[in-house]
Amino acid sequence: MDTTPPPPQDQQQQQEELLRRLRSPVPQRNQQQPPPPGDLSAIGPIVLIVASLFFVVAFVSMTSSSGNFLVLHQVPEGHVGVYWRGGALMKTVTDPGFHLMMPLITKFEPIQVTLQTDLVRDIPCGTKGGVMISFDKIEVVNRLRKDYVYDTLLNYGVHYDKTWIYDKIHHEINQFCSAHSLQQVYIDMFDQIDDKMKEAIQRDCTQYAPGIEIISVRVTKPNIPSSIKRNFELMEEERTKALIAIEKQKVAEKEAETQKKIALSEAEKNSQVSRILMEQKLMEKDSAKRQEAIENEMFVAREKAQTDASFYRVMKEAEANKLKLTPEFLELKFIEAISNNTKIFFGDKVPNMIMDQRLLGSFLNGMKRKDFIDVQ
């Protein structure tokens, strides 16, 4: 089924034909007497004609593509409806949904109040040095606040964005380019153009059209003459080479610093190892020294003990021998020695020898007594 609405000319012809039929008198086929009072049978055709007229007008209004002929119209989501009556903007602002209005008298327009992106193309400008450049496109993300729809449209019309976005972008871009050189516009300050455009547009909108809110501005790289562009490319190549050299130098410095740190770490490690080994050797020497001192002390103590024991033994033996040296013991030993001798000597000296031994015993006995008396 074809749902394409008829063109406005056909709609106008249909409406004129409908009005002509309504104005023409209804043909009377049969002349009848007027109904008696109280008879409602004649009201039925009138009600049917009025209902038919209403449905025809409603159908034409709903199928018409022009908002001027609508009775029942729709405001889409994200928009508000504004109305003009007799060319004057009405203060009525409707929300999304279905609404009624008087056709042919009231004009309706949906106004977007959500985020929208206006694309401004082909913006020529001249730099401070006289070089002509152009921006292919600049995107401006903006929004019209719902509370300021009436005031904004009253002052600047439905196409308010042409005044405060399209024309304003051209003006601000030319102002920026004329105050800066090509080097600044194309390279040095290109990253700042977005923020500067946003601030400039928002500043004027806040002062003169507070309902317009600028969300962001996106500026593309401008087109510059080929010869100048080639010079910039060569300059950028040289700058890139310089940056690469600088980065290589930084890498070499980092590597040298790393090697230095590694050497210092290795030397510190060796120093710590040497110190630990030296401390270990000193501890071993100290331990050996202490061990030797202990052994020496033990040896001295042992020798001293042995000497004391030997001295004590000798002293005791001397005392014992002193006690043993009695005439009787000596005589006994003499006799035992003589008896053990297997040789027998004969001669004049034998009695004398025996006598000498006896005299020796007597002498020792006298000495013993003398020592006892001295002790007493």
mmCIF file of C-alpha atoms in Angstrom:
data_model
loop_
_atom_site.group_PDB
_atom_site.id
_atom_site.type_symbol
_atom_site.label_atom_id
_atom_site.label_comp_id
_atom_site.label_asym_id
_atom_site.label_seq_id
_atom_site.Cartn_x
_atom_site.Cartn_y
_atom_site.Cartn_z
ATOM 1 C CA MET A 1 0.000 0.000 0.000
ATOM 2 C CA ASP A 2 1.394 3.389 -0.982
ATOM 3 C CA THR A 3 1.519 5.651 2.087
ATOM 4 C CA THR A 4 3.326 8.541 0.405
ATOM 5 C CA PRO A 5 1.439 11.778 1.242
ATOM 6 C CA PRO A 6 0.054 13.716 -1.772
ATOM 7 C CA PRO A 7 1.834 16.909 -2.780
ATOM 8 C CA PRO A 8 0.678 20.184 -1.200
ATOM 9 C CA GLN A 9 -0.983 21.328 -4.481
ATOM 10 C CA ASP A 10 -3.219 18.246 -4.607
ATOM 11 C CA GLN A 11 -4.110 18.719 -0.952
ATOM 12 C CA GLN A 12 -5.101 22.304 -1.581
ATOM 13 C CA GLN A 13 -7.267 21.237 -4.537
ATOM 14 C CA GLN A 14 -8.946 18.590 -2.384
ATOM 15 C CA GLN A 15 -9.681 21.144 0.342
ATOM 16 C CA GLU A 16 -11.113 23.630 -2.194
ATOM 17 C CA GLU A 17 -13.288 20.904 -3.710
ATOM 18 C CA LEU A 18 -14.517 19.953 -0.235
ATOM 19 C CA LEU A 19 -15.373 23.580 0.624
ATOM 20 C CA ARG A 20 -17.164 24.006 -2.718
ATOM 21 C CA ARG A 21 -19.325 20.971 -2.029
ATOM 22 C CA LEU A 22 -20.135 22.220 1.430
ATOM 23 C CA ARG A 23 -21.183 25.644 0.130
ATOM 24 C CA SER A 24 -23.367 24.315 -2.706
ATOM 25 C CA PRO A 25 -27.039 23.654 -1.754
ATOM 26 C CA VAL A 26 -28.078 20.094 -1.275
ATOM 27 C CA PRO A 27 -30.181 18.999 -4.264
ATOM 28 C CA GLN A 28 -33.735 18.092 -3.392
ATOM 29 C CA ARG A 29 -34.822 15.026 -5.274
ATOM 30 C CA ASN A 30 -38.258 14.788 -3.762
ATOM 31 C CA GLN A 31 -40.151 17.757 -2.471
ATOM 32 C CA GLN A 32 -41.372 16.731 0.916
ATOM 33 C CA GLN A 33 -43.295 18.513 3.554
ATOM 34 C CA PRO A 34 -41.217 19.762 6.530
ATOM 35 C CA PRO A 35 -41.269 17.331 9.384
ATOM 36 C CA PRO A 36 -43.728 18.005 12.076
ATOM 37 C CA PRO A 37 -42.517 19.431 15.342
ATOM 38 C CA GLY A 38 -40.803 16.819 17.533
ATOM 39 C CA ASP A 39 -39.657 14.722 14.558
ATOM 40 C CA LEU A 40 -35.845 14.187 14.719
ATOM 41 C CA SER A 41 -35.505 12.238 11.489
ATOM 42 C CA ALA A 42 -34.185 15.347 9.609
ATOM 43 C CA ILE A 43 -31.245 15.830 12.061
ATOM 44 C CA GLY A 44 -29.564 12.541 11.063
ATOM 45 C CA PRO A 45 -28.279 13.715 7.645
ATOM 46 C CA ILE A 46 -26.874 16.903 9.189
ATOM 47 C CA VAL A 47 -24.979 14.955 11.858
ATOM 48 C CA LEU A 48 -23.665 12.572 9.220
ATOM 49 C CA ILE A 49 -22.475 15.472 7.048
ATOM 50 C CA VAL A 50 -20.695 17.149 10.009
ATOM 51 C CA ALA A 51 -19.045 13.878 11.050
ATOM 52 C CA SER A 52 -17.931 13.209 7.487
ATOM 53 C CA LEU A 53 -16.537 16.734 7.250
ATOM 54 C CA PHE A 54 -14.612 16.259 10.509
ATOM 55 C CA PHE A 55 -13.084 12.933 9.426
ATOM 56 C CA VAL A 56 -12.147 14.328 6.010
ATOM 57 C CA VAL A 57 -10.424 17.341 7.571
ATOM 58 C CA ALA A 58 -8.666 15.127 10.115
ATOM 59 C CA PHE A 59 -7.535 12.724 7.370
ATOM 60 C CA VAL A 60 -6.233 15.559 5.237
ATOM 61 C CA SER A 61 -4.486 17.064 8.261
ATOM 62 C CA MET A 62 -2.809 13.807 9.272
ATOM 63 C CA THR A 63 -1.702 12.949 5.731
ATOM 64 C CA SER A 64 -0.448 16.461 4.996
ATOM 65 C CA SER A 65 3.319 16.986 5.098
ATOM 66 C CA SER A 66 3.034 20.669 5.928
ATOM 67 C CA GLY A 67 2.620 21.686 9.555
ATOM 68 C CA ASN A 68 0.315 24.554 8.654
ATOM 69 C CA PHE A 69 -2.610 22.243 7.836
ATOM 70 C CA LEU A 70 -2.287 19.891 10.806
ATOM 71 C CA VAL A 71 -4.970 19.548 13.424
ATOM 72 C CA LEU A 72 -3.385 16.628 15.215
ATOM 73 C CA HIS A 73 0.406 16.887 15.154
ATOM 74 C CA GLN A 74 3.235 15.039 16.855
ATOM 75 C CA VAL A 75 6.308 16.424 18.671
ATOM 76 C CA PRO A 76 9.153 13.857 18.510
ATOM 77 C CA GLU A 77 11.238 12.883 21.503
ATOM 78 C CA GLY A 78 14.187 15.203 22.125
ATOM 79 C CA HIS A 79 12.244 18.176 20.709
ATOM 80 C CA VAL A 80 9.718 20.693 21.903
ATOM 81 C CA GLY A 81 6.912 22.220 19.897
ATOM 82 C CA VAL A 82 6.748 25.976 19.250
ATOM 83 C CA TYR A 83 3.888 27.820 17.511
ATOM 84 C CA TRP A 84 3.324 30.960 15.480
ATOM 85 C CA ARG A 85 -0.116 32.493 15.058
ATOM 86 C CA GLY A 86 -0.412 35.156 12.463
ATOM 87 C CA GLY A 87 3.384 35.353 12.286
ATOM 88 C CA ALA A 88 3.736 36.053 16.021
ATOM 89 C CA LEU A 89 5.648 33.567 18.173
ATOM 90 C CA MET A 90 3.455 32.148 20.912
ATOM 91 C CA LYS A 91 4.756 31.500 24.389
ATOM 92 C CA THR A 92 3.275 28.020 24.334
ATOM 93 C CA VAL A 93 6.002 25.325 24.277
ATOM 94 C CA THR A 94 4.765 21.733 24.189
ATOM 95 C CA ASP A 95 6.517 18.525 25.240
ATOM 96 C CA PRO A 96 6.952 15.413 23.054
ATOM 97 C CA GLY A 97 3.696 13.644 22.123
ATOM 98 C CA PHE A 98 0.454 14.368 20.265
ATOM 99 C CA HIS A 99 -1.074 17.854 20.373
ATOM 100 C CA LEU A 100 -3.950 19.751 18.693
ATOM 101 C CA MET A 101 -3.846 23.118 16.940
ATOM 102 C CA MET A 102 -5.905 25.199 14.563
ATOM 103 C CA PRO A 103 -4.854 24.553 10.965
ATOM 104 C CA LEU A 104 -4.071 27.367 8.513
ATOM 105 C CA ILE A 105 -3.947 29.837 11.391
ATOM 106 C CA THR A 106 -1.270 28.333 13.612
ATOM 107 C CA LYS A 107 2.165 27.331 12.383
ATOM 108 C CA PHE A 108 4.125 24.609 14.165
ATOM 109 C CA GLU A 109 7.850 23.758 14.286
ATOM 110 C CA PRO A 110 9.684 21.094 16.338
ATOM 111 C CA ILE A 111 12.847 22.461 17.979
ATOM 112 C CA GLN A 112 15.591 20.052 19.112
ATOM 113 C CA VAL A 113 16.673 20.469 22.739
ATOM 114 C CA THR A 114 19.112 17.534 22.914
ATOM 115 C CA LEU A 115 22.742 17.428 21.826
ATOM 116 C CA GLN A 116 23.263 18.206 18.167
ATOM 117 C CA THR A 117 26.360 18.590 15.993
ATOM 118 C CA ASP A 118 26.594 21.472 13.528
ATOM 119 C CA LEU A 119 29.138 20.927 10.769
ATOM 120 C CA VAL A 120 30.714 24.082 9.356
ATOM 121 C CA ARG A 121 32.585 23.512 6.069
ATOM 122 C CA ASP A 122 35.103 25.399 3.938
ATOM 123 C CA ILE A 123 36.291 28.205 6.185
ATOM 124 C CA PRO A 124 38.965 30.351 4.503
ATOM 125 C CA CYS A 125 41.231 32.600 6.537
ATOM 126 C CA GLY A 126 44.485 34.504 6.254
ATOM 127 C CA THR A 127 47.350 34.207 8.707
ATOM 128 C CA LYS A 128 49.342 37.043 10.219
ATOM 129 C CA GLY A 129 51.999 36.589 7.520
ATOM 130 C CA GLY A 130 49.474 36.827 4.688
ATOM 131 C CA VAL A 131 49.248 33.114 3.819
ATOM 132 C CA MET A 132 45.745 31.961 2.850
ATOM 133 C CA ILE A 133 44.630 28.685 4.393
ATOM 134 C CA SER A 134 41.275 26.964 4.770
ATOM 135 C CA PHE A 135 39.638 24.559 7.183
ATOM 136 C CA ASP A 136 37.657 21.753 5.559
ATOM 137 C CA LYS A 137 35.271 21.308 8.460
ATOM 138 C CA ILE A 138 34.704 22.286 12.056
ATOM 139 C CA GLU A 139 32.236 20.366 14.213
ATOM 140 C CA VAL A 140 30.398 22.192 16.991
ATOM 141 C CA VAL A 141 28.498 20.080 19.517
ATOM 142 C CA ASN A 142 25.823 22.252 21.126
ATOM 143 C CA ARG A 143 22.455 22.172 22.847
ATOM 144 C CA LEU A 144 19.552 24.579 23.230
ATOM 145 C CA ARG A 145 18.201 24.620 26.750
ATOM 146 C CA LYS A 146 14.502 23.975 27.012
ATOM 147 C CA ASP A 147 13.870 26.910 29.342
ATOM 148 C CA TYR A 148 15.350 29.356 26.829
ATOM 149 C CA VAL A 149 13.612 28.101 23.682
ATOM 150 C CA TYR A 150 11.073 30.958 23.543
ATOM 151 C CA ASP A 151 13.598 33.732 24.197
ATOM 152 C CA THR A 152 16.135 32.344 21.726
ATOM 153 C CA LEU A 153 13.600 31.896 18.917
ATOM 154 C CA LEU A 154 12.054 35.286 19.661
ATOM 155 C CA ASN A 155 15.399 37.038 19.229
ATOM 156 C CA TYR A 156 17.133 34.920 16.575
ATOM 157 C CA GLY A 157 14.485 32.783 14.897
ATOM 158 C CA VAL A 158 14.392 29.064 14.173
ATOM 159 C CA HIS A 159 17.805 29.197 12.513
ATOM 160 C CA TYR A 160 19.531 30.618 15.557
ATOM 161 C CA ASP A 161 22.501 28.317 14.997
ATOM 162 C CA LYS A 162 23.363 30.105 11.763
ATOM 163 C CA THR A 163 23.956 33.320 13.685
ATOM 164 C CA TRP A 164 25.699 31.922 16.746
ATOM 165 C CA ILE A 165 27.472 28.864 15.342
ATOM 166 C CA TYR A 166 28.016 28.966 11.585
ATOM 167 C CA ASP A 167 28.682 32.690 11.243
ATOM 168 C CA LYS A 168 30.408 32.829 14.631
ATOM 169 C CA ILE A 169 32.838 30.039 13.669
ATOM 170 C CA HIS A 170 33.826 31.926 10.514
ATOM 171 C CA HIS A 171 34.388 35.083 12.506
ATOM 172 C CA GLU A 172 36.414 33.488 15.309
ATOM 173 C CA ILE A 173 38.580 31.423 12.948
ATOM 174 C CA ASN A 174 39.473 34.521 10.937
ATOM 175 C CA GLN A 175 40.207 36.447 14.133
ATOM 176 C CA PHE A 176 42.490 33.673 15.367
ATOM 177 C CA CYS A 177 44.351 33.269 12.062
ATOM 178 C CA SER A 178 44.902 36.999 11.602
ATOM 179 C CA ALA A 179 46.525 37.240 15.044
ATOM 180 C CA HIS A 180 48.920 34.295 14.602
ATOM 181 C CA SER A 181 51.498 33.128 12.104
ATOM 182 C CA LEU A 182 51.226 30.031 9.949
ATOM 183 C CA GLN A 183 53.692 28.205 12.185
ATOM 184 C CA GLN A 184 51.514 28.879 15.199
ATOM 185 C CA VAL A 185 48.220 28.032 13.482
ATOM 186 C CA TYR A 186 49.439 24.892 11.753
ATOM 187 C CA ILE A 187 51.778 23.460 14.397
ATOM 188 C CA ASP A 188 52.489 25.331 17.610
ATOM 189 C CA MET A 189 48.969 26.324 18.685
ATOM 190 C CA PHE A 190 46.849 23.901 16.698
ATOM 191 C CA ASP A 191 46.056 21.855 19.787
ATOM 192 C CA GLN A 192 44.626 24.997 21.431
ATOM 193 C CA ILE A 193 42.239 26.033 18.651
ATOM 194 C CA ASP A 194 39.432 23.757 19.874
ATOM 195 C CA ASP A 195 39.395 25.229 23.358
ATOM 196 C CA LYS A 196 39.816 28.808 22.120
ATOM 197 C CA MET A 197 36.884 28.467 19.684
ATOM 198 C CA LYS A 198 34.703 26.899 22.380
ATOM 199 C CA GLU A 199 35.535 29.644 24.890
ATOM 200 C CA ALA A 200 34.954 32.445 22.360
ATOM 201 C CA ILE A 201 31.594 31.124 21.153
ATOM 202 C CA GLN A 202 30.374 30.260 24.643
ATOM 203 C CA ARG A 203 31.388 33.681 25.964
ATOM 204 C CA ASP A 204 29.281 35.535 23.412
ATOM 205 C CA CYS A 205 26.402 33.059 23.679
ATOM 206 C CA THR A 206 26.346 33.468 27.446
ATOM 207 C CA GLN A 207 26.088 37.227 27.017
ATOM 208 C CA TYR A 208 23.599 37.459 24.144
ATOM 209 C CA ALA A 209 21.958 34.007 23.811
ATOM 210 C CA PRO A 210 22.217 32.251 27.181
ATOM 211 C CA GLY A 211 20.075 29.349 26.050
ATOM 212 C CA ILE A 212 22.789 28.025 23.708
ATOM 213 C CA GLU A 213 25.303 25.734 25.406
ATOM 214 C CA ILE A 214 28.516 24.844 23.548
ATOM 215 C CA ILE A 215 29.686 21.373 24.539
ATOM 216 C CA SER A 216 32.805 20.992 22.389
ATOM 217 C CA VAL A 217 34.459 22.138 19.175
ATOM 218 C CA ARG A 218 36.503 19.871 16.893
ATOM 219 C CA VAL A 219 38.778 21.557 14.345
ATOM 220 C CA THR A 220 40.422 19.631 11.511
ATOM 221 C CA LYS A 221 43.915 20.317 10.223
ATOM 222 C CA PRO A 222 43.847 23.308 7.826
ATOM 223 C CA ASN A 223 44.846 23.113 4.169
ATOM 224 C CA ILE A 224 47.981 25.099 3.360
ATOM 225 C CA PRO A 225 49.866 25.702 0.063
ATOM 226 C CA SER A 226 51.824 22.711 -1.234
ATOM 227 C CA SER A 227 55.222 24.425 -1.175
ATOM 228 C CA ILE A 228 54.793 25.568 2.405
ATOM 229 C CA LYS A 229 53.448 22.174 3.387
ATOM 230 C CA ARG A 230 56.543 20.522 1.933
ATOM 231 C CA ASN A 231 58.760 22.863 3.951
ATOM 232 C CA PHE A 232 56.843 21.950 7.089
ATOM 233 C CA GLU A 233 57.244 18.272 6.258
ATOM 234 C CA LEU A 234 61.000 18.696 5.798
ATOM 235 C CA MET A 235 61.196 20.644 9.027
ATOM 236 C CA GLU A 236 59.219 17.941 10.772
ATOM 237 C CA GLU A 237 61.572 15.308 9.358
ATOM 238 C CA GLU A 238 64.594 17.188 10.672
ATOM 239 C CA ARG A 239 62.894 17.640 14.006
ATOM 240 C CA THR A 240 62.108 13.942 14.087
ATOM 241 C CA LYS A 241 65.758 13.134 13.333
ATOM 242 C CA ALA A 242 66.855 15.470 16.121
ATOM 243 C CA LEU A 243 64.397 13.836 18.495
ATOM 244 C CA ILE A 244 65.662 10.412 17.452
ATOM 245 C CA ALA A 245 69.260 11.513 18.100
ATOM 246 C CA ILE A 246 68.260 12.898 21.476
ATOM 247 C CA GLU A 247 66.475 9.679 22.321
ATOM 248 C CA LYS A 248 69.513 7.645 21.233
ATOM 249 C CA GLN A 249 71.702 9.818 23.439
ATOM 250 C CA LYS A 250 69.312 9.290 26.334
ATOM 251 C CA VAL A 251 69.386 5.552 25.699
ATOM 252 C CA ALA A 252 73.215 5.570 25.621
ATOM 253 C CA GLU A 253 73.297 7.569 28.847
ATOM 254 C CA LYS A 254 70.863 5.173 30.429
ATOM 255 C CA GLU A 255 72.955 2.213 29.291
ATOM 256 C CA ALA A 256 76.164 3.838 30.643
ATOM 257 C CA GLU A 257 74.407 4.619 33.875
ATOM 258 C CA THR A 258 73.146 1.061 34.032
ATOM 259 C CA GLN A 259 76.657 -0.315 33.424
ATOM 260 C CA LYS A 260 77.993 2.015 36.098
ATOM 261 C CA LYS A 261 75.370 0.848 38.540
ATOM 262 C CA ILE A 262 76.172 -2.763 37.666
ATOM 263 C CA ALA A 263 79.925 -2.142 38.204
ATOM 264 C CA LEU A 264 79.265 -0.372 41.492
ATOM 265 C CA SER A 265 76.991 -3.153 42.570
ATOM 266 C CA GLU A 266 79.589 -5.762 41.616
ATOM 267 C CA ALA A 267 82.370 -3.859 43.419
ATOM 268 C CA GLU A 268 80.188 -3.414 46.466
ATOM 269 C CA LYS A 269 79.340 -7.089 46.376
ATOM 270 C CA ASN A 270 83.037 -8.049 46.124
ATOM 271 C CA SER A 271 83.871 -5.633 48.914
ATOM 272 C CA GLN A 272 81.212 -7.125 51.102
ATOM 273 C CA VAL A 273 82.388 -10.635 50.255
ATOM 274 C CA SER A 274 86.025 -9.676 51.039
ATOM 275 C CA ARG A 275 84.980 -8.064 54.287
ATOM 276 C CA ILE A 276 82.981 -11.115 55.229
ATOM 277 C CA LEU A 277 85.890 -13.426 54.352
ATOM 278 C CA MET A 278 88.317 -11.226 56.322
ATOM 279 C CA GLU A 279 85.996 -11.227 59.296
ATOM 280 C CA GLN A 280 85.687 -14.962 58.951
ATOM 281 C CA LYS A 281 89.484 -15.401 58.902
ATOM 282 C CA LEU A 282 89.877 -13.053 61.877
ATOM 283 C CA MET A 283 87.262 -14.983 63.730
ATOM 284 C CA GLU A 284 89.054 -18.217 62.874
ATOM 285 C CA LYS A 285 92.410 -16.773 64.031
ATOM 286 C CA ASP A 286 90.828 -15.441 67.199
ATOM 287 C CA SER A 287 89.205 -18.775 67.811
ATOM 288 C CA ALA A 288 92.523 -20.562 67.203
ATOM 289 C CA LYS A 289 94.292 -18.091 69.508
ATOM 290 C CA ARG A 290 91.776 -18.645 72.247
ATOM 291 C CA GLN A 291 91.999 -22.374 71.702
ATOM 292 C CA GLU A 292 95.808 -22.251 71.881
ATOM 293 C CA ALA A 293 95.651 -20.132 75.034
ATOM 294 C CA ILE A 294 93.289 -22.636 76.567
ATOM 295 C CA GLU A 295 95.595 -25.484 75.556
ATOM 296 C CA ASN A 296 98.593 -23.611 76.989
ATOM 297 C CA GLU A 297 96.743 -23.020 80.205
ATOM 298 C CA MET A 298 95.789 -26.656 80.281
ATOM 299 C CA PHE A 299 99.419 -27.676 79.556
ATOM 300 C CA VAL A 300 100.792 -25.356 82.247
ATOM 301 C CA ALA A 301 98.226 -26.579 84.683
ATOM 302 C CA ARG A 302 98.997 -30.175 83.783
ATOM 303 C CA GLU A 303 102.792 -29.642 84.019
ATOM 304 C CA LYS A 304 102.369 -27.781 87.234
ATOM 305 C CA ALA A 305 100.243 -30.550 88.574
ATOM 306 C CA GLN A 306 102.768 -33.107 87.430
ATOM 307 C CA THR A 307 105.642 -31.086 88.917
ATOM 308 C CA ASP A 308 103.781 -30.653 92.143
ATOM 309 C CA ALA A 309 103.042 -34.333 92.156
ATOM 310 C CA SER A 310 106.660 -35.202 91.418
ATOM 311 C CA PHE A 311 107.858 -32.774 94.075
ATOM 312 C CA TYR A 312 105.361 -34.175 96.481
ATOM 313 C CA ARG A 313 106.449 -37.703 95.613
ATOM 314 C CA VAL A 314 110.117 -36.868 95.942
ATOM 315 C CA MET A 315 109.487 -35.110 99.219
ATOM 316 C CA LYS A 316 107.519 -37.986 100.481
ATOM 317 C CA GLU A 317 110.131 -40.434 99.242
ATOM 318 C CA ALA A 318 112.818 -38.329 100.910
ATOM 319 C CA GLU A 319 110.878 -38.296 104.104
ATOM 320 C CA ALA A 320 110.290 -41.981 103.748
ATOM 321 C CA ASN A 321 113.941 -42.638 103.008
ATOM 322 C CA LYS A 322 114.913 -40.428 105.938
ATOM 323 C CA LEU A 323 112.716 -42.478 108.117
ATOM 324 C CA LYS A 324 114.151 -45.664 106.651
ATOM 325 C CA LEU A 325 117.789 -44.708 107.216
ATOM 326 C CA THR A 326 118.124 -46.436 110.577
ATOM 327 C CA PRO A 327 121.156 -48.458 111.630
ATOM 328 C CA GLU A 328 119.133 -51.563 111.740
ATOM 329 C CA PHE A 329 117.749 -50.985 108.188
ATOM 330 C CA LEU A 330 121.180 -50.198 106.854
ATOM 331 C CA GLU A 331 122.602 -53.230 108.540
ATOM 332 C CA LEU A 332 119.791 -55.305 107.086
ATOM 333 C CA LYS A 333 120.426 -53.960 103.637
ATOM 334 C CA PHE A 334 124.148 -54.544 104.109
ATOM 335 C CA ILE A 335 123.561 -58.101 105.115
ATOM 336 C CA GLU A 336 121.157 -58.642 102.208
ATOM 337 C CA ALA A 337 123.664 -57.188 99.794
ATOM 338 C CA ILE A 338 126.449 -59.356 101.209
ATOM 339 C CA SER A 339 124.262 -62.396 101.123
ATOM 340 C CA ASN A 340 123.285 -61.794 97.539
ATOM 341 C CA ASN A 341 126.901 -61.476 96.494
ATOM 342 C CA THR A 342 128.046 -64.682 94.904
ATOM 343 C CA LYS A 343 131.638 -63.818 95.301
ATOM 344 C CA ILE A 344 133.555 -64.377 98.483
ATOM 345 C CA PHE A 345 136.659 -62.419 99.159
ATOM 346 C CA PHE A 346 139.301 -63.540 101.524
ATOM 347 C CA GLY A 347 141.923 -61.319 103.030
ATOM 348 C CA ASP A 348 142.817 -59.081 105.848
ATOM 349 C CA LYS A 349 140.512 -56.234 104.755
ATOM 350 C CA VAL A 350 137.234 -58.042 104.950
ATOM 351 C CA PRO A 351 136.777 -57.576 108.693
ATOM 352 C CA ASN A 352 137.830 -54.022 108.322
ATOM 353 C CA MET A 353 135.170 -53.476 105.621
ATOM 354 C CA ILE A 354 132.551 -54.912 107.817
ATOM 355 C CA MET A 355 133.657 -52.784 110.620
ATOM 356 C CA ASP A 356 133.594 -49.732 108.394
ATOM 357 C CA GLN A 357 130.009 -50.468 107.513
ATOM 358 C CA ARG A 358 129.113 -50.756 111.109
ATOM 359 C CA LEU A 359 130.870 -47.517 111.867
ATOM 360 C CA LEU A 360 128.909 -45.886 109.033
ATOM 361 C CA GLY A 361 125.678 -47.122 110.488
ATOM 362 C CA SER A 362 126.601 -45.773 113.883
ATOM 363 C CA PHE A 363 127.442 -42.413 112.335
ATOM 364 C CA LEU A 364 124.124 -42.227 110.511
ATOM 365 C CA ASN A 365 122.277 -43.181 113.668
ATOM 366 C CA GLY A 366 124.038 -40.392 115.529
ATOM 367 C CA MET A 367 123.162 -37.913 112.813
ATOM 368 C CA LYS A 368 119.532 -38.927 112.963
ATOM 369 C CA ARG A 369 119.426 -38.397 116.674
ATOM 370 C CA LYS A 370 121.082 -35.010 116.334
ATOM 371 C CA ASP A 371 118.489 -33.942 113.761
ATOM 372 C CA PHE A 372 115.711 -35.070 116.050
ATOM 373 C CA ILE A 373 117.119 -33.067 118.897
ATOM 374 C CA ASP A 374 117.386 -29.973 116.685
ATOM 375 C CA VAL A 375 113.787 -30.341 115.668
ATOM 376 C CA GLN A 376 112.731 -30.638 119.268
#
